[in-house]
Amino acid sequence: SQQGEEDPQALSIQEGENATMNCSYKTSINNLQWYRQNSGRGLVHLILIRSNEREKHSGRLRVTLDTSKKSSSLLITASRAADTASYFCATVWMDSSYKLIFGSGTRLLVRP
Amino acid sequence: GAVVSQHPSRVICKSGTSVKIECRSLDFQATTMFWYRQFPKQSLMLMATSNEGSKATYEQGVEKDKFLINHASLTLSTLTVTSAHPEDSSFYICSFLSGGGLNTEAFFGQGTRLTVV
């Protein structure tokens, strides 16, 4: 079965506000990655956080990882209309070989 | 970051025909790669995992005789949708893994939108 869940499924905020998305997963992982996808387009890699890391920053993005709770969060600060997209977490873990499994995604709408 | 080339980006085919999608890593070699399918407003669902030189491992519910995967080399994988039907219309994306351990990172193709009429 596929790996994880994200919440909220959809999020609508005003430009300038912060957006927080959460991701939960099921297995032990090597790392967790966050991606962005504009409607009908490919994936854009945002940030990778290793299983031995707890927090990571990249520009307006802040990612946390809690391996005890098997969860991660993505915070986008000072959101812009251009941030409107779907956001997915994906976990890398080992079964008989590597697996890369996506969460269900959060659709973010930033209103100008 | 690494570059993965996937083509075609868009294809329309008639019901009953086969379609081949190619995925190529341009600047690195990968032993593991994945094929995903994405329906509108849904997440990416893993279809199969492919290791170079061995047969692909398919996820539950994915027909291996319908979705033929050939991972011929460390830089090239193909997905062939055989006897396509309208319900196979979807967005297909490939991914190669690079690195290892905690630093394992995935690189994605641009995706192929398949429409079966």
Tab-separated table of C-alpha atoms in Angstrom:
chain	number	residue	atom	x	y	z
A	1	SER	CA	0.000	0.000	0.000
A	2	GLN	CA	1.096	3.568	-0.471
A	3	GLN	CA	2.832	5.291	2.360
A	4	GLY	CA	1.416	8.382	3.873
A	5	GLU	CA	-1.195	10.945	4.494
A	6	GLU	CA	-1.030	14.683	4.340
A	7	ASP	CA	-3.211	17.251	5.945
A	8	PRO	CA	-4.898	19.411	5.263
A	9	GLN	CA	-6.012	18.136	1.872
A	10	ALA	CA	-6.660	21.704	0.840
A	11	LEU	CA	-5.569	25.019	2.296
A	12	SER	CA	-6.626	28.512	1.306
A	13	ILE	CA	-4.791	31.501	2.757
A	14	GLN	CA	-4.229	35.171	2.080
A	15	GLU	CA	-0.999	36.355	0.531
A	16	GLY	CA	1.504	37.166	3.242
A	17	GLU	CA	0.223	34.550	5.658
A	18	ASN	CA	2.111	31.410	6.567
A	19	ALA	CA	1.082	27.987	5.293
A	20	THR	CA	1.697	24.797	7.234
A	21	MET	CA	1.279	21.334	5.775
A	22	ASN	CA	1.718	18.083	7.622
A	23	CYS	CA	2.758	14.648	6.454
A	24	SER	CA	2.562	11.324	8.249
A	25	TYR	CA	4.158	8.082	7.142
A	26	LYS	CA	4.211	4.458	8.180
A	27	THR	CA	7.689	2.961	8.082
A	28	SER	CA	11.229	3.748	9.153
A	29	ILE	CA	12.748	6.023	6.562
A	30	ASN	CA	16.118	7.108	5.168
A	31	ASN	CA	14.874	10.596	4.429
A	32	LEU	CA	11.799	12.607	3.572
A	33	GLN	CA	11.502	14.966	0.658
A	34	TRP	CA	9.006	17.676	-0.146
A	35	TYR	CA	7.897	18.448	-3.682
A	36	ARG	CA	5.752	21.026	-5.345
A	37	GLN	CA	3.596	20.458	-8.404
A	38	ASN	CA	1.760	23.037	-10.405
A	39	SER	CA	-1.431	21.851	-12.032
A	40	GLY	CA	-0.731	19.392	-14.824
A	41	ARG	CA	3.037	19.825	-14.570
A	42	GLY	CA	6.010	17.856	-13.292
A	43	LEU	CA	7.483	17.857	-9.821
A	44	VAL	CA	9.809	20.436	-8.364
A	45	HIS	CA	12.081	19.253	-5.554
A	46	LEU	CA	11.907	21.623	-2.589
A	47	ILE	CA	13.906	20.161	0.270
A	48	LEU	CA	15.284	16.890	1.622
A	49	ILE	CA	15.551	16.146	5.330
A	50	ARG	CA	17.480	13.123	6.527
A	51	SER	CA	16.150	10.816	9.201
A	52	ASN	CA	18.845	12.035	11.613
A	53	GLU	CA	17.844	15.666	11.135
A	54	ARG	CA	15.046	17.440	12.952
A	55	GLU	CA	14.740	20.741	11.155
A	56	LYS	CA	15.893	22.280	7.929
A	57	HIS	CA	15.500	25.669	6.291
A	58	SER	CA	15.651	26.812	2.706
A	59	GLY	CA	14.629	30.369	1.944
A	60	ARG	CA	11.002	30.763	3.009
A	61	LEU	CA	10.669	27.043	3.632
A	62	ARG	CA	11.057	25.338	6.986
A	63	VAL	CA	10.762	21.584	7.326
A	64	THR	CA	10.623	19.595	10.532
A	65	LEU	CA	10.854	15.862	11.007
A	66	ASP	CA	9.748	13.849	14.042
A	67	THR	CA	10.728	10.233	13.492
A	68	SER	CA	9.169	9.154	16.796
A	69	LYS	CA	5.789	10.333	15.539
A	70	LYS	CA	6.560	9.472	11.917
A	71	SER	CA	5.550	12.922	10.812
A	72	SER	CA	6.917	15.971	9.050
A	73	SER	CA	5.717	19.481	8.474
A	74	LEU	CA	6.394	22.039	5.767
A	75	LEU	CA	6.037	25.711	6.633
A	76	ILE	CA	5.981	28.334	3.906
A	77	THR	CA	6.393	31.782	5.388
A	78	ALA	CA	5.147	35.034	3.877
A	79	SER	CA	3.258	33.192	1.166
A	80	ARG	CA	2.849	34.571	-2.327
A	81	ALA	CA	0.217	33.960	-4.974
A	82	ALA	CA	2.907	32.134	-6.958
A	83	ASP	CA	3.111	29.542	-4.160
A	84	THR	CA	-0.277	28.235	-5.252
A	85	ALA	CA	0.333	24.576	-6.102
A	86	SER	CA	0.028	21.056	-4.729
A	87	TYR	CA	2.645	19.996	-2.216
A	88	PHE	CA	3.669	16.396	-1.626
A	89	CYS	CA	5.910	14.682	0.845
A	90	ALA	CA	7.743	11.545	-0.228
A	91	THR	CA	9.660	9.099	1.886
A	92	VAL	CA	12.690	7.048	0.924
A	93	TRP	CA	12.990	3.744	2.693
A	94	MET	CA	14.311	0.266	2.195
A	95	ASP	CA	12.171	-2.787	1.563
A	96	SER	CA	13.898	-5.461	-0.497
A	97	SER	CA	15.148	-2.432	-2.422
A	98	TYR	CA	14.692	1.293	-2.170
A	99	LYS	CA	11.172	2.678	-2.221
A	100	LEU	CA	10.006	6.230	-2.808
A	101	ILE	CA	6.415	6.716	-1.741
A	102	PHE	CA	4.312	9.857	-1.877
A	103	GLY	CA	1.824	11.265	0.572
A	104	SER	CA	-1.652	12.238	-0.509
A	105	GLY	CA	-0.756	15.893	-1.030
A	106	THR	CA	-2.019	19.294	0.023
A	107	ARG	CA	-3.532	21.718	-2.477
A	108	LEU	CA	-2.518	25.210	-1.473
A	109	LEU	CA	-4.303	28.296	-2.747
A	110	VAL	CA	-2.765	31.651	-1.928
A	111	ARG	CA	-5.215	34.453	-2.580
A	112	PRO	CA	-3.712	37.743	-3.780
B	1	GLY	CA	20.678	18.745	-9.693
B	2	ALA	CA	20.640	15.722	-11.933
B	3	VAL	CA	18.665	15.804	-15.165
B	4	VAL	CA	16.102	13.235	-16.209
B	5	SER	CA	14.602	13.387	-19.666
B	6	GLN	CA	11.200	11.833	-20.241
B	7	HIS	CA	9.367	11.730	-23.538
B	8	PRO	CA	6.992	12.117	-25.060
B	9	SER	CA	5.542	14.823	-22.840
B	10	ARG	CA	2.129	14.291	-24.314
B	11	VAL	CA	0.618	11.494	-26.388
B	12	ILE	CA	-2.805	10.681	-27.706
B	13	CYS	CA	-3.438	7.163	-28.920
B	14	LYS	CA	-6.305	5.036	-30.036
B	15	SER	CA	-7.819	2.408	-27.797
B	16	GLY	CA	-6.128	-0.951	-28.304
B	17	THR	CA	-2.756	0.414	-29.376
B	18	SER	CA	0.471	0.417	-27.384
B	19	VAL	CA	2.435	3.418	-26.233
B	20	LYS	CA	6.068	3.546	-25.163
B	21	ILE	CA	7.356	6.168	-22.744
B	22	GLU	CA	11.089	6.655	-22.398
B	23	CYS	CA	12.960	7.927	-19.376
B	24	ARG	CA	16.636	8.726	-19.517
B	25	SER	CA	19.043	10.069	-16.921
B	26	LEU	CA	21.406	12.448	-18.666
B	27	ASP	CA	24.233	12.971	-16.212
B	28	PHE	CA	24.235	10.154	-13.712
B	29	GLN	CA	23.792	6.407	-13.502
B	30	ALA	CA	21.087	4.888	-11.341
B	31	THR	CA	20.489	1.326	-10.352
B	32	THR	CA	16.967	1.985	-9.069
B	33	MET	CA	14.171	3.777	-10.759
B	34	PHE	CA	10.421	4.121	-10.322
B	35	TRP	CA	7.356	4.612	-12.475
B	36	TYR	CA	4.367	6.502	-11.104
B	37	ARG	CA	0.869	7.205	-12.320
B	38	GLN	CA	-1.131	10.238	-11.306
B	39	PHE	CA	-4.841	10.793	-11.883
B	40	PRO	CA	-6.308	14.307	-11.757
B	41	LYS	CA	-6.275	15.889	-8.314
B	42	GLN	CA	-4.619	12.820	-6.807
B	43	SER	CA	-1.167	11.948	-5.582
B	44	LEU	CA	1.497	9.959	-7.388
B	45	MET	CA	0.903	6.242	-7.062
B	46	LEU	CA	3.917	3.976	-7.358
B	47	MET	CA	3.407	1.460	-10.135
B	48	ALA	CA	6.676	-0.420	-10.121
B	49	THR	CA	10.276	-0.398	-8.976
B	50	SER	CA	12.938	-1.334	-11.442
B	51	ASN	CA	16.519	-2.345	-10.773
B	52	GLU	CA	18.945	-2.407	-13.670
B	53	GLY	CA	19.451	-5.900	-15.002
B	54	SER	CA	16.556	-7.483	-13.128
B	55	LYS	CA	12.821	-7.672	-13.556
B	56	ALA	CA	10.625	-4.895	-12.295
B	57	THR	CA	8.706	-5.288	-9.069
B	58	TYR	CA	5.099	-4.213	-9.481
B	59	GLU	CA	2.870	-2.780	-6.805
B	60	GLN	CA	-0.319	-4.540	-5.883
B	61	GLY	CA	-3.049	-3.959	-8.427
B	62	VAL	CA	-0.703	-3.027	-11.280
B	63	GLU	CA	-0.805	-5.489	-14.171
B	64	LYS	CA	2.715	-6.413	-15.229
B	65	ASP	CA	1.558	-7.687	-18.611
B	66	LYS	CA	-0.152	-4.402	-19.340
B	67	PHE	CA	2.594	-2.069	-18.142
B	68	LEU	CA	5.863	-3.434	-19.492
B	69	ILE	CA	8.968	-1.973	-17.927
B	70	ASN	CA	12.401	-2.359	-19.416
B	71	HIS	CA	15.336	-1.047	-17.420
B	72	ALA	CA	17.906	-1.777	-20.079
B	73	SER	CA	20.790	0.217	-18.678
B	74	LEU	CA	21.798	2.453	-15.803
B	75	THR	CA	20.550	5.472	-17.725
B	76	LEU	CA	17.493	4.285	-19.614
B	77	SER	CA	14.122	2.839	-18.694
B	78	THR	CA	10.971	2.467	-20.759
B	79	LEU	CA	7.337	1.949	-19.841
B	80	THR	CA	5.079	0.443	-22.493
B	81	VAL	CA	1.348	0.649	-21.973
B	82	THR	CA	0.003	-2.250	-24.004
B	83	SER	CA	-3.487	-2.447	-25.475
B	84	ALA	CA	-4.315	0.926	-23.999
B	85	HIS	CA	-7.837	1.723	-22.880
B	86	PRO	CA	-9.428	5.067	-21.957
B	87	GLU	CA	-9.072	4.243	-18.256
B	88	ASP	CA	-5.286	4.176	-18.761
B	89	SER	CA	-5.405	7.886	-19.544
B	90	SER	CA	-3.248	9.451	-16.880
B	91	PHE	CA	-0.051	11.335	-16.105
B	92	TYR	CA	2.960	8.993	-15.951
B	93	ILE	CA	6.206	10.077	-14.273
B	94	CYS	CA	9.540	8.321	-13.977
B	95	SER	CA	12.145	8.782	-11.285
B	96	PHE	CA	15.760	7.741	-10.836
B	97	LEU	CA	17.452	7.380	-7.474
B	98	SER	CA	20.901	8.795	-6.852
B	99	GLY	CA	23.174	8.592	-3.836
B	100	GLY	CA	22.501	6.160	-1.041
B	101	GLY	CA	21.606	5.780	2.597
B	102	LEU	CA	20.294	8.936	4.213
B	103	ASN	CA	21.323	10.988	1.178
B	104	THR	CA	19.305	9.004	-1.331
B	105	GLU	CA	17.663	11.521	-3.605
B	106	ALA	CA	15.139	11.136	-6.381
B	107	PHE	CA	15.158	12.942	-9.708
B	108	PHE	CA	12.048	13.075	-11.823
B	109	GLY	CA	11.205	13.248	-15.466
B	110	GLN	CA	8.849	15.939	-16.679
B	111	GLY	CA	5.980	13.478	-16.984
B	112	THR	CA	3.925	12.121	-19.883
B	113	ARG	CA	0.273	12.895	-20.260
B	114	LEU	CA	-1.376	9.942	-21.968
B	115	THR	CA	-4.833	10.272	-23.455
B	116	VAL	CA	-6.461	7.160	-24.890
B	117	VAL	CA	-9.383	7.845	-27.198
